[in-house]
Amino acid sequence: MLGFALLAFAMLWDAVYEARTETLQCVRPPGEVATCERRWISPLLPPRSERFDADAVRAVRYRDVHATKGSGVVGGYTVLVDVHGQETGFGSTTVEQARLNTERIQRFLQGQDGSTLLIEVLPSYWKVAWIALWGVLALGLTITIVVHDCRDLGGYRIEVRENPSEQPGTSAAARSPGAYRVQAYDSPSEGLRLRVTRTVLGLPLRVHELEVPPDLTEVEIEQRPAPNWYVPRAHAQPTGRRLVLRTATGAALPVIPELRRGEMEHERARIALAKALGLSTS
């Protein structure tokens, strides 16, 4: 999961970086030293700029951009070489435009007083969209994994009550120390209802109620494989469990909607709920 999260962050950041517009503006006032300013403008990042003297540029060269796989040329950019031999890339774009930009910078450096230069290199929106698409897919996969792995997060509070508007008594509360907590009246009777609340970190997220059938015979634990989308089909699927109310006719009424992991938690909850409903725990 962490790997997909880092991949999503890296690709989305790269998409933002590639969406920058890069400009180079140079001015040579009469009798003064020519100065240049490079600016980077991105829709999601603060603008950035740097100034330098044009006389500090010793050479201007064109350089090809090769494909990641193979030796094909997919673009080009200009290289500014300073008096110390340090190279700085500018304006990655198409081959034709990069060659033209290189020639324009060379002509400016050889020009006379009063000359100006303005070059604006727009981002490749197709490249930005392609990188962003893969970043969004990686982010979606990360969220899916998080949601799937957190499906057992939190627990259930099961309340046995005669009237849904009344609070259950607590003097005879049967508490399951695992993923469940069961509360009941001192003397369960017919016409009971179960109020089931799913909580995460103590906060109620979902509440549903169900009527206890009059021919209820026992509380069981239903268990069956819970398909896990990232477990290979050749491997055994993990076992999921949930509480069900079994009637005399053999019908099973689920107490919670989804299958959850945890064997001991379900067994403790089964015993607590059976006691709360006045049933045998064996």
PDB file of C-alpha atoms in Angstrom:
ATOM      1  CA  MET A   1       0.000   0.000   0.000  1.00  0.00           C
ATOM      2  CA  LEU A   2       2.815   2.405   0.918  1.00  0.00           C
ATOM      3  CA  GLY A   3       4.476   1.732  -2.426  1.00  0.00           C
ATOM      4  CA  PHE A   4       1.321   2.653  -4.360  1.00  0.00           C
ATOM      5  CA  ALA A   5       0.883   5.774  -2.216  1.00  0.00           C
ATOM      6  CA  LEU A   6       4.448   6.909  -2.921  1.00  0.00           C
ATOM      7  CA  LEU A   7       4.026   6.129  -6.626  1.00  0.00           C
ATOM      8  CA  ALA A   8       0.802   8.165  -6.770  1.00  0.00           C
ATOM      9  CA  PHE A   9       2.428  11.101  -4.983  1.00  0.00           C
ATOM     10  CA  ALA A  10       5.496  10.986  -7.247  1.00  0.00           C
ATOM     11  CA  MET A  11       3.466  10.865 -10.457  1.00  0.00           C
ATOM     12  CA  LEU A  12       1.052  13.607  -9.417  1.00  0.00           C
ATOM     13  CA  TRP A  13       3.987  15.796  -8.367  1.00  0.00           C
ATOM     14  CA  ASP A  14       5.683  15.097 -11.700  1.00  0.00           C
ATOM     15  CA  ALA A  15       2.474  16.102 -13.508  1.00  0.00           C
ATOM     16  CA  VAL A  16       2.415  19.413 -11.602  1.00  0.00           C
ATOM     17  CA  TYR A  17       6.110  19.934 -12.394  1.00  0.00           C
ATOM     18  CA  GLU A  18       5.613  19.203 -16.093  1.00  0.00           C
ATOM     19  CA  ALA A  19       2.705  21.664 -16.236  1.00  0.00           C
ATOM     20  CA  ARG A  20       5.077  24.630 -15.749  1.00  0.00           C
ATOM     21  CA  THR A  21       5.495  27.357 -18.358  1.00  0.00           C
ATOM     22  CA  GLU A  22       9.129  28.404 -18.690  1.00  0.00           C
ATOM     23  CA  THR A  23      10.178  31.807 -20.037  1.00  0.00           C
ATOM     24  CA  LEU A  24      13.477  33.508 -20.759  1.00  0.00           C
ATOM     25  CA  GLN A  25      13.545  37.285 -21.087  1.00  0.00           C
ATOM     26  CA  CYS A  26      16.755  39.186 -21.852  1.00  0.00           C
ATOM     27  CA  VAL A  27      17.372  42.931 -22.271  1.00  0.00           C
ATOM     28  CA  ARG A  28      20.521  44.783 -23.405  1.00  0.00           C
ATOM     29  CA  PRO A  29      20.093  48.511 -22.597  1.00  0.00           C
ATOM     30  CA  PRO A  30      22.398  50.876 -24.498  1.00  0.00           C
ATOM     31  CA  GLY A  31      25.767  51.058 -22.803  1.00  0.00           C
ATOM     32  CA  GLU A  32      24.840  48.581 -20.056  1.00  0.00           C
ATOM     33  CA  VAL A  33      25.394  44.899 -19.384  1.00  0.00           C
ATOM     34  CA  ALA A  34      22.712  42.607 -20.797  1.00  0.00           C
ATOM     35  CA  THR A  35      20.664  40.814 -18.154  1.00  0.00           C
ATOM     36  CA  CYS A  36      18.355  37.804 -18.395  1.00  0.00           C
ATOM     37  CA  GLU A  37      15.574  36.439 -16.224  1.00  0.00           C
ATOM     38  CA  ARG A  38      14.223  32.906 -16.220  1.00  0.00           C
ATOM     39  CA  ARG A  39      10.712  32.344 -14.848  1.00  0.00           C
ATOM     40  CA  TRP A  40       8.747  29.211 -14.052  1.00  0.00           C
ATOM     41  CA  ILE A  41       4.986  29.542 -13.748  1.00  0.00           C
ATOM     42  CA  SER A  42       2.788  26.631 -12.649  1.00  0.00           C
ATOM     43  CA  PRO A  43      -0.971  26.624 -11.968  1.00  0.00           C
ATOM     44  CA  LEU A  44      -0.431  24.829  -8.626  1.00  0.00           C
ATOM     45  CA  LEU A  45       2.969  26.130  -7.493  1.00  0.00           C
ATOM     46  CA  PRO A  46       4.213  29.610  -6.604  1.00  0.00           C
ATOM     47  CA  PRO A  47       6.109  31.304  -9.456  1.00  0.00           C
ATOM     48  CA  ARG A  48       9.885  31.169  -9.346  1.00  0.00           C
ATOM     49  CA  SER A  49      12.489  33.257 -11.145  1.00  0.00           C
ATOM     50  CA  GLU A  50      16.246  33.838 -11.328  1.00  0.00           C
ATOM     51  CA  ARG A  51      18.380  36.575 -12.871  1.00  0.00           C
ATOM     52  CA  PHE A  52      21.839  36.385 -14.413  1.00  0.00           C
ATOM     53  CA  ASP A  53      24.124  38.461 -16.612  1.00  0.00           C
ATOM     54  CA  ALA A  54      24.084  37.478 -20.265  1.00  0.00           C
ATOM     55  CA  ASP A  55      27.866  37.989 -20.371  1.00  0.00           C
ATOM     56  CA  ALA A  56      28.195  35.051 -17.963  1.00  0.00           C
ATOM     57  CA  VAL A  57      26.943  32.697 -20.705  1.00  0.00           C
ATOM     58  CA  ARG A  58      29.954  31.377 -22.590  1.00  0.00           C
ATOM     59  CA  ALA A  59      28.143  29.080 -25.035  1.00  0.00           C
ATOM     60  CA  VAL A  60      24.638  28.061 -26.118  1.00  0.00           C
ATOM     61  CA  ARG A  61      24.061  24.574 -27.469  1.00  0.00           C
ATOM     62  CA  TYR A  62      21.186  22.421 -28.643  1.00  0.00           C
ATOM     63  CA  ARG A  63      20.720  18.917 -27.214  1.00  0.00           C
ATOM     64  CA  ASP A  64      18.358  16.055 -28.148  1.00  0.00           C
ATOM     65  CA  VAL A  65      15.893  14.383 -25.763  1.00  0.00           C
ATOM     66  CA  HIS A  66      15.803  10.621 -26.300  1.00  0.00           C
ATOM     67  CA  ALA A  67      12.955   8.251 -25.565  1.00  0.00           C
ATOM     68  CA  THR A  68      13.103   6.246 -22.355  1.00  0.00           C
ATOM     69  CA  LYS A  69      13.203   3.016 -24.337  1.00  0.00           C
ATOM     70  CA  GLY A  70      15.132   2.914 -27.565  1.00  0.00           C
ATOM     71  CA  SER A  71      17.239   5.589 -29.186  1.00  0.00           C
ATOM     72  CA  GLY A  72      14.526   7.658 -30.841  1.00  0.00           C
ATOM     73  CA  VAL A  73      14.627  11.432 -30.449  1.00  0.00           C
ATOM     74  CA  VAL A  74      11.401  12.785 -28.960  1.00  0.00           C
ATOM     75  CA  GLY A  75      12.364  16.407 -28.385  1.00  0.00           C
ATOM     76  CA  GLY A  76      15.150  18.822 -27.603  1.00  0.00           C
ATOM     77  CA  TYR A  77      16.247  21.631 -25.292  1.00  0.00           C
ATOM     78  CA  THR A  78      18.800  24.407 -25.038  1.00  0.00           C
ATOM     79  CA  VAL A  79      21.897  24.208 -22.864  1.00  0.00           C
ATOM     80  CA  LEU A  80      23.425  27.403 -21.438  1.00  0.00           C
ATOM     81  CA  VAL A  81      27.099  26.996 -20.518  1.00  0.00           C
ATOM     82  CA  ASP A  82      28.533  29.568 -18.100  1.00  0.00           C
ATOM     83  CA  VAL A  83      32.139  30.741 -17.770  1.00  0.00           C
ATOM     84  CA  HIS A  84      32.847  27.954 -15.278  1.00  0.00           C
ATOM     85  CA  GLY A  85      31.647  25.278 -17.680  1.00  0.00           C
ATOM     86  CA  GLN A  86      28.468  24.536 -15.745  1.00  0.00           C
ATOM     87  CA  GLU A  87      25.506  23.606 -17.941  1.00  0.00           C
ATOM     88  CA  THR A  88      21.902  24.691 -17.387  1.00  0.00           C
ATOM     89  CA  GLY A  89      19.022  23.271 -19.429  1.00  0.00           C
ATOM     90  CA  PHE A  90      16.244  25.471 -20.741  1.00  0.00           C
ATOM     91  CA  GLY A  91      12.980  24.920 -22.570  1.00  0.00           C
ATOM     92  CA  SER A  92      12.423  21.206 -23.209  1.00  0.00           C
ATOM     93  CA  THR A  93      10.125  21.138 -26.243  1.00  0.00           C
ATOM     94  CA  THR A  94       9.952  19.809 -29.808  1.00  0.00           C
ATOM     95  CA  VAL A  95      13.137  19.434 -31.837  1.00  0.00           C
ATOM     96  CA  GLU A  96      12.232  22.235 -34.242  1.00  0.00           C
ATOM     97  CA  GLN A  97      11.247  24.691 -31.510  1.00  0.00           C
ATOM     98  CA  ALA A  98      14.260  23.858 -29.358  1.00  0.00           C
ATOM     99  CA  ARG A  99      16.630  24.456 -32.301  1.00  0.00           C
ATOM    100  CA  LEU A 100      14.897  27.768 -33.034  1.00  0.00           C
ATOM    101  CA  ASN A 101      15.168  28.838 -29.388  1.00  0.00           C
ATOM    102  CA  THR A 102      18.870  27.992 -29.379  1.00  0.00           C
ATOM    103  CA  GLU A 103      19.472  30.093 -32.478  1.00  0.00           C
ATOM    104  CA  ARG A 104      17.520  33.041 -31.037  1.00  0.00           C
ATOM    105  CA  ILE A 105      19.572  33.019 -27.825  1.00  0.00           C
ATOM    106  CA  GLN A 106      22.813  32.819 -29.831  1.00  0.00           C
ATOM    107  CA  ARG A 107      21.784  35.805 -31.952  1.00  0.00           C
ATOM    108  CA  PHE A 108      20.908  37.839 -28.873  1.00  0.00           C
ATOM    109  CA  LEU A 109      24.295  37.176 -27.267  1.00  0.00           C
ATOM    110  CA  GLN A 110      25.960  38.357 -30.481  1.00  0.00           C
ATOM    111  CA  GLY A 111      23.611  41.327 -30.904  1.00  0.00           C
ATOM    112  CA  GLN A 112      24.049  45.051 -30.359  1.00  0.00           C
ATOM    113  CA  ASP A 113      22.771  47.483 -27.736  1.00  0.00           C
ATOM    114  CA  GLY A 114      19.022  47.846 -27.482  1.00  0.00           C
ATOM    115  CA  SER A 115      18.213  44.269 -28.438  1.00  0.00           C
ATOM    116  CA  THR A 116      15.678  42.206 -26.495  1.00  0.00           C
ATOM    117  CA  LEU A 117      14.712  38.557 -26.311  1.00  0.00           C
ATOM    118  CA  LEU A 118      11.574  36.821 -25.037  1.00  0.00           C
ATOM    119  CA  ILE A 119      11.079  33.055 -25.306  1.00  0.00           C
ATOM    120  CA  GLU A 120       8.112  31.252 -23.782  1.00  0.00           C
ATOM    121  CA  VAL A 121       8.028  27.464 -23.670  1.00  0.00           C
ATOM    122  CA  LEU A 122       4.594  26.003 -22.941  1.00  0.00           C
ATOM    123  CA  PRO A 123       4.182  22.584 -21.286  1.00  0.00           C
ATOM    124  CA  SER A 124       3.198  19.468 -23.195  1.00  0.00           C
ATOM    125  CA  TYR A 125      -0.401  19.102 -22.045  1.00  0.00           C
ATOM    126  CA  TRP A 126      -0.674  15.597 -23.456  1.00  0.00           C
ATOM    127  CA  LYS A 127       2.320  14.524 -21.375  1.00  0.00           C
ATOM    128  CA  VAL A 128       0.888  16.216 -18.278  1.00  0.00           C
ATOM    129  CA  ALA A 129      -2.485  14.514 -18.774  1.00  0.00           C
ATOM    130  CA  TRP A 130      -0.859  11.102 -19.302  1.00  0.00           C
ATOM    131  CA  ILE A 131       1.260  11.366 -16.130  1.00  0.00           C
ATOM    132  CA  ALA A 132      -1.698  12.695 -14.126  1.00  0.00           C
ATOM    133  CA  LEU A 133      -3.887   9.815 -15.344  1.00  0.00           C
ATOM    134  CA  TRP A 134      -1.438   7.202 -14.062  1.00  0.00           C
ATOM    135  CA  GLY A 135      -1.082   9.160 -10.827  1.00  0.00           C
ATOM    136  CA  VAL A 136      -4.851   9.194 -10.301  1.00  0.00           C
ATOM    137  CA  LEU A 137      -5.037   5.451 -11.028  1.00  0.00           C
ATOM    138  CA  ALA A 138      -2.289   4.764  -8.477  1.00  0.00           C
ATOM    139  CA  LEU A 139      -4.080   6.994  -5.954  1.00  0.00           C
ATOM    140  CA  GLY A 140      -7.380   5.194  -6.573  1.00  0.00           C
ATOM    141  CA  LEU A 141      -5.695   1.829  -6.069  1.00  0.00           C
ATOM    142  CA  THR A 142      -4.176   3.100  -2.811  1.00  0.00           C
ATOM    143  CA  ILE A 143      -7.577   4.257  -1.544  1.00  0.00           C
ATOM    144  CA  THR A 144      -9.143   0.922  -2.532  1.00  0.00           C
ATOM    145  CA  ILE A 145      -6.514  -1.004  -0.584  1.00  0.00           C
ATOM    146  CA  VAL A 146      -6.948   1.246   2.459  1.00  0.00           C
ATOM    147  CA  VAL A 147     -10.726   0.875   2.442  1.00  0.00           C
ATOM    148  CA  HIS A 148     -10.455  -2.883   1.975  1.00  0.00           C
ATOM    149  CA  ASP A 149      -7.895  -3.343   4.746  1.00  0.00           C
ATOM    150  CA  CYS A 150      -9.868  -1.108   7.129  1.00  0.00           C
ATOM    151  CA  ARG A 151     -13.146  -2.973   6.719  1.00  0.00           C
ATOM    152  CA  ASP A 152     -12.593  -4.630  10.129  1.00  0.00           C
ATOM    153  CA  LEU A 153     -11.736  -1.339  11.793  1.00  0.00           C
ATOM    154  CA  GLY A 154     -13.964  -0.460  14.725  1.00  0.00           C
ATOM    155  CA  GLY A 155     -16.640  -2.639  16.303  1.00  0.00           C
ATOM    156  CA  TYR A 156     -20.349  -3.207  16.839  1.00  0.00           C
ATOM    157  CA  ARG A 157     -22.627  -2.299  19.742  1.00  0.00           C
ATOM    158  CA  ILE A 158     -25.645  -4.596  19.921  1.00  0.00           C
ATOM    159  CA  GLU A 159     -28.522  -3.425  22.126  1.00  0.00           C
ATOM    160  CA  VAL A 160     -31.460  -5.672  23.015  1.00  0.00           C
ATOM    161  CA  ARG A 161     -34.569  -3.614  23.737  1.00  0.00           C
ATOM    162  CA  GLU A 162     -38.364  -3.943  23.827  1.00  0.00           C
ATOM    163  CA  ASN A 163     -39.055  -0.412  22.617  1.00  0.00           C
ATOM    164  CA  PRO A 164     -36.635   1.213  20.142  1.00  0.00           C
ATOM    165  CA  SER A 165     -37.146   4.588  21.854  1.00  0.00           C
ATOM    166  CA  GLU A 166     -36.027   3.274  25.252  1.00  0.00           C
ATOM    167  CA  GLN A 167     -32.487   2.907  26.458  1.00  0.00           C
ATOM    168  CA  PRO A 168     -31.399  -0.625  27.366  1.00  0.00           C
ATOM    169  CA  GLY A 169     -30.816  -1.474  30.996  1.00  0.00           C
ATOM    170  CA  THR A 170     -27.185  -1.732  32.036  1.00  0.00           C
ATOM    171  CA  SER A 171     -27.388  -3.649  35.321  1.00  0.00           C
ATOM    172  CA  ALA A 172     -27.334  -6.966  33.510  1.00  0.00           C
ATOM    173  CA  ALA A 173     -25.206  -5.868  30.560  1.00  0.00           C
ATOM    174  CA  ALA A 174     -23.250  -8.659  28.943  1.00  0.00           C
ATOM    175  CA  ARG A 175     -20.087  -7.186  27.474  1.00  0.00           C
ATOM    176  CA  SER A 176     -17.998  -8.824  24.788  1.00  0.00           C
ATOM    177  CA  PRO A 177     -14.368  -7.629  25.148  1.00  0.00           C
ATOM    178  CA  GLY A 178     -13.648  -8.046  21.478  1.00  0.00           C
ATOM    179  CA  ALA A 179     -15.225  -6.390  18.464  1.00  0.00           C
ATOM    180  CA  TYR A 180     -18.725  -6.410  19.971  1.00  0.00           C
ATOM    181  CA  ARG A 181     -20.554  -5.019  22.973  1.00  0.00           C
ATOM    182  CA  VAL A 182     -23.930  -6.472  23.904  1.00  0.00           C
ATOM    183  CA  GLN A 183     -26.433  -4.843  26.274  1.00  0.00           C
ATOM    184  CA  ALA A 184     -29.793  -6.285  27.348  1.00  0.00           C
ATOM    185  CA  TYR A 185     -32.731  -6.013  29.757  1.00  0.00           C
ATOM    186  CA  ASP A 186     -32.783  -8.011  32.968  1.00  0.00           C
ATOM    187  CA  SER A 187     -35.668 -10.155  31.758  1.00  0.00           C
ATOM    188  CA  PRO A 188     -35.816 -10.565  27.980  1.00  0.00           C
ATOM    189  CA  SER A 189     -39.314 -11.125  26.653  1.00  0.00           C
ATOM    190  CA  GLU A 190     -41.112 -11.537  23.352  1.00  0.00           C
ATOM    191  CA  GLY A 191     -41.177  -8.698  20.840  1.00  0.00           C
ATOM    192  CA  LEU A 192     -37.548  -7.765  21.318  1.00  0.00           C
ATOM    193  CA  ARG A 193     -35.540  -5.811  18.782  1.00  0.00           C
ATOM    194  CA  LEU A 194     -31.812  -5.566  18.185  1.00  0.00           C
ATOM    195  CA  ARG A 195     -30.292  -2.166  17.589  1.00  0.00           C
ATOM    196  CA  VAL A 196     -26.872  -2.627  15.932  1.00  0.00           C
ATOM    197  CA  THR A 197     -24.487   0.310  15.766  1.00  0.00           C
ATOM    198  CA  ARG A 198     -21.158   0.202  13.989  1.00  0.00           C
ATOM    199  CA  THR A 199     -18.592   2.445  15.644  1.00  0.00           C
ATOM    200  CA  VAL A 200     -15.086   3.513  14.650  1.00  0.00           C
ATOM    201  CA  LEU A 201     -12.968   5.185  17.314  1.00  0.00           C
ATOM    202  CA  GLY A 202     -16.127   5.538  19.394  1.00  0.00           C
ATOM    203  CA  LEU A 203     -18.039   7.376  16.677  1.00  0.00           C
ATOM    204  CA  PRO A 204     -21.286   5.819  15.368  1.00  0.00           C
ATOM    205  CA  LEU A 205     -21.149   5.374  11.588  1.00  0.00           C
ATOM    206  CA  ARG A 206     -24.127   3.163  10.794  1.00  0.00           C
ATOM    207  CA  VAL A 207     -27.195   2.043  12.744  1.00  0.00           C
ATOM    208  CA  HIS A 208     -29.761  -0.561  11.818  1.00  0.00           C
ATOM    209  CA  GLU A 209     -32.447  -2.447  13.727  1.00  0.00           C
ATOM    210  CA  LEU A 210     -33.952  -5.880  13.317  1.00  0.00           C
ATOM    211  CA  GLU A 211     -36.763  -7.683  15.057  1.00  0.00           C
ATOM    212  CA  VAL A 212     -35.944 -10.815  16.992  1.00  0.00           C
ATOM    213  CA  PRO A 213     -38.066 -13.622  15.462  1.00  0.00           C
ATOM    214  CA  PRO A 214     -40.505 -15.265  17.901  1.00  0.00           C
ATOM    215  CA  ASP A 215     -39.290 -18.758  16.940  1.00  0.00           C
ATOM    216  CA  LEU A 216     -35.639 -17.946  17.615  1.00  0.00           C
ATOM    217  CA  THR A 217     -33.737 -21.065  18.666  1.00  0.00           C
ATOM    218  CA  GLU A 218     -30.082 -20.002  18.882  1.00  0.00           C
ATOM    219  CA  VAL A 219     -27.384 -17.508  17.981  1.00  0.00           C
ATOM    220  CA  GLU A 220     -24.869 -18.886  15.503  1.00  0.00           C
ATOM    221  CA  ILE A 221     -21.668 -17.797  13.825  1.00  0.00           C
ATOM    222  CA  GLU A 222     -21.909 -17.946  10.064  1.00  0.00           C
ATOM    223  CA  GLN A 223     -18.548 -18.403   8.416  1.00  0.00           C
ATOM    224  CA  ARG A 224     -17.526 -18.692   4.810  1.00  0.00           C
ATOM    225  CA  PRO A 225     -14.662 -17.541   2.582  1.00  0.00           C
ATOM    226  CA  ALA A 226     -14.571 -13.784   2.233  1.00  0.00           C
ATOM    227  CA  PRO A 227     -13.233 -13.081  -1.277  1.00  0.00           C
ATOM    228  CA  ASN A 228     -10.171 -10.870  -1.184  1.00  0.00           C
ATOM    229  CA  TRP A 229      -9.479  -9.194  -4.524  1.00  0.00           C
ATOM    230  CA  TYR A 230      -5.689  -9.087  -4.111  1.00  0.00           C
ATOM    231  CA  VAL A 231      -5.321 -12.714  -2.937  1.00  0.00           C
ATOM    232  CA  PRO A 232      -4.568 -15.001  -5.941  1.00  0.00           C
ATOM    233  CA  ARG A 233      -7.351 -17.417  -6.823  1.00  0.00           C
ATOM    234  CA  ALA A 234      -4.990 -20.352  -6.343  1.00  0.00           C
ATOM    235  CA  HIS A 235      -4.609 -19.442  -2.655  1.00  0.00           C
ATOM    236  CA  ALA A 236      -7.184 -20.053   0.064  1.00  0.00           C
ATOM    237  CA  GLN A 237      -9.416 -17.072   0.671  1.00  0.00           C
ATOM    238  CA  PRO A 238      -9.564 -15.727   4.250  1.00  0.00           C
ATOM    239  CA  THR A 239     -12.516 -16.816   6.382  1.00  0.00           C
ATOM    240  CA  GLY A 240     -15.108 -14.218   7.304  1.00  0.00           C
ATOM    241  CA  ARG A 241     -17.628 -14.503  10.126  1.00  0.00           C
ATOM    242  CA  ARG A 242     -20.809 -12.840  11.332  1.00  0.00           C
ATOM    243  CA  LEU A 243     -23.529 -13.419  13.902  1.00  0.00           C
ATOM    244  CA  VAL A 244     -26.871 -14.773  12.714  1.00  0.00           C
ATOM    245  CA  LEU A 245     -30.163 -15.545  14.484  1.00  0.00           C
ATOM    246  CA  ARG A 246     -31.337 -19.088  13.684  1.00  0.00           C
ATOM    247  CA  THR A 247     -35.086 -19.783  13.735  1.00  0.00           C
ATOM    248  CA  ALA A 248     -36.999 -23.036  14.209  1.00  0.00           C
ATOM    249  CA  THR A 249     -37.580 -23.202  10.451  1.00  0.00           C
ATOM    250  CA  GLY A 250     -33.836 -23.065   9.787  1.00  0.00           C
ATOM    251  CA  ALA A 251     -33.833 -19.495   8.489  1.00  0.00           C
ATOM    252  CA  ALA A 252     -30.803 -17.349   9.355  1.00  0.00           C
ATOM    253  CA  LEU A 253     -31.182 -13.633  10.081  1.00  0.00           C
ATOM    254  CA  PRO A 254     -27.816 -11.791   9.927  1.00  0.00           C
ATOM    255  CA  VAL A 255     -27.130  -9.500  12.863  1.00  0.00           C
ATOM    256  CA  ILE A 256     -24.381  -7.587  11.027  1.00  0.00           C
ATOM    257  CA  PRO A 257     -24.361  -7.128   7.246  1.00  0.00           C
ATOM    258  CA  GLU A 258     -20.740  -7.965   6.380  1.00  0.00           C
ATOM    259  CA  LEU A 259     -18.330 -10.792   7.066  1.00  0.00           C
ATOM    260  CA  ARG A 260     -15.525  -9.873   9.446  1.00  0.00           C
ATOM    261  CA  ARG A 261     -12.338 -11.531  10.613  1.00  0.00           C
ATOM    262  CA  GLY A 262     -11.734 -12.677  14.172  1.00  0.00           C
ATOM    263  CA  GLU A 263     -12.691 -16.060  15.632  1.00  0.00           C
ATOM    264  CA  MET A 264     -12.533 -15.414  19.378  1.00  0.00           C
ATOM    265  CA  GLU A 265     -14.312 -12.041  19.134  1.00  0.00           C
ATOM    266  CA  HIS A 266     -17.260 -13.641  17.359  1.00  0.00           C
ATOM    267  CA  GLU A 267     -17.458 -16.493  19.864  1.00  0.00           C
ATOM    268  CA  ARG A 268     -17.504 -14.123  22.840  1.00  0.00           C
ATOM    269  CA  ALA A 269     -20.162 -12.009  21.121  1.00  0.00           C
ATOM    270  CA  ARG A 270     -22.254 -15.112  20.352  1.00  0.00           C
ATOM    271  CA  ILE A 271     -22.238 -16.166  23.995  1.00  0.00           C
ATOM    272  CA  ALA A 272     -23.039 -12.647  25.221  1.00  0.00           C
ATOM    273  CA  LEU A 273     -25.934 -12.207  22.776  1.00  0.00           C
ATOM    274  CA  ALA A 274     -27.344 -15.673  23.522  1.00  0.00           C
ATOM    275  CA  LYS A 275     -27.354 -14.863  27.245  1.00  0.00           C
ATOM    276  CA  ALA A 276     -28.973 -11.489  26.583  1.00  0.00           C
ATOM    277  CA  LEU A 277     -31.775 -13.207  24.647  1.00  0.00           C
ATOM    278  CA  GLY A 278     -32.234 -15.961  27.234  1.00  0.00           C
ATOM    279  CA  LEU A 279     -30.905 -18.719  24.987  1.00  0.00           C
ATOM    280  CA  SER A 280     -28.534 -21.582  25.583  1.00  0.00           C
ATOM    281  CA  THR A 281     -24.844 -20.705  25.031  1.00  0.00           C
ATOM    282  CA  SER A 282     -23.756 -24.237  24.175  1.00  0.00           C
TER     283      SER A 282
END
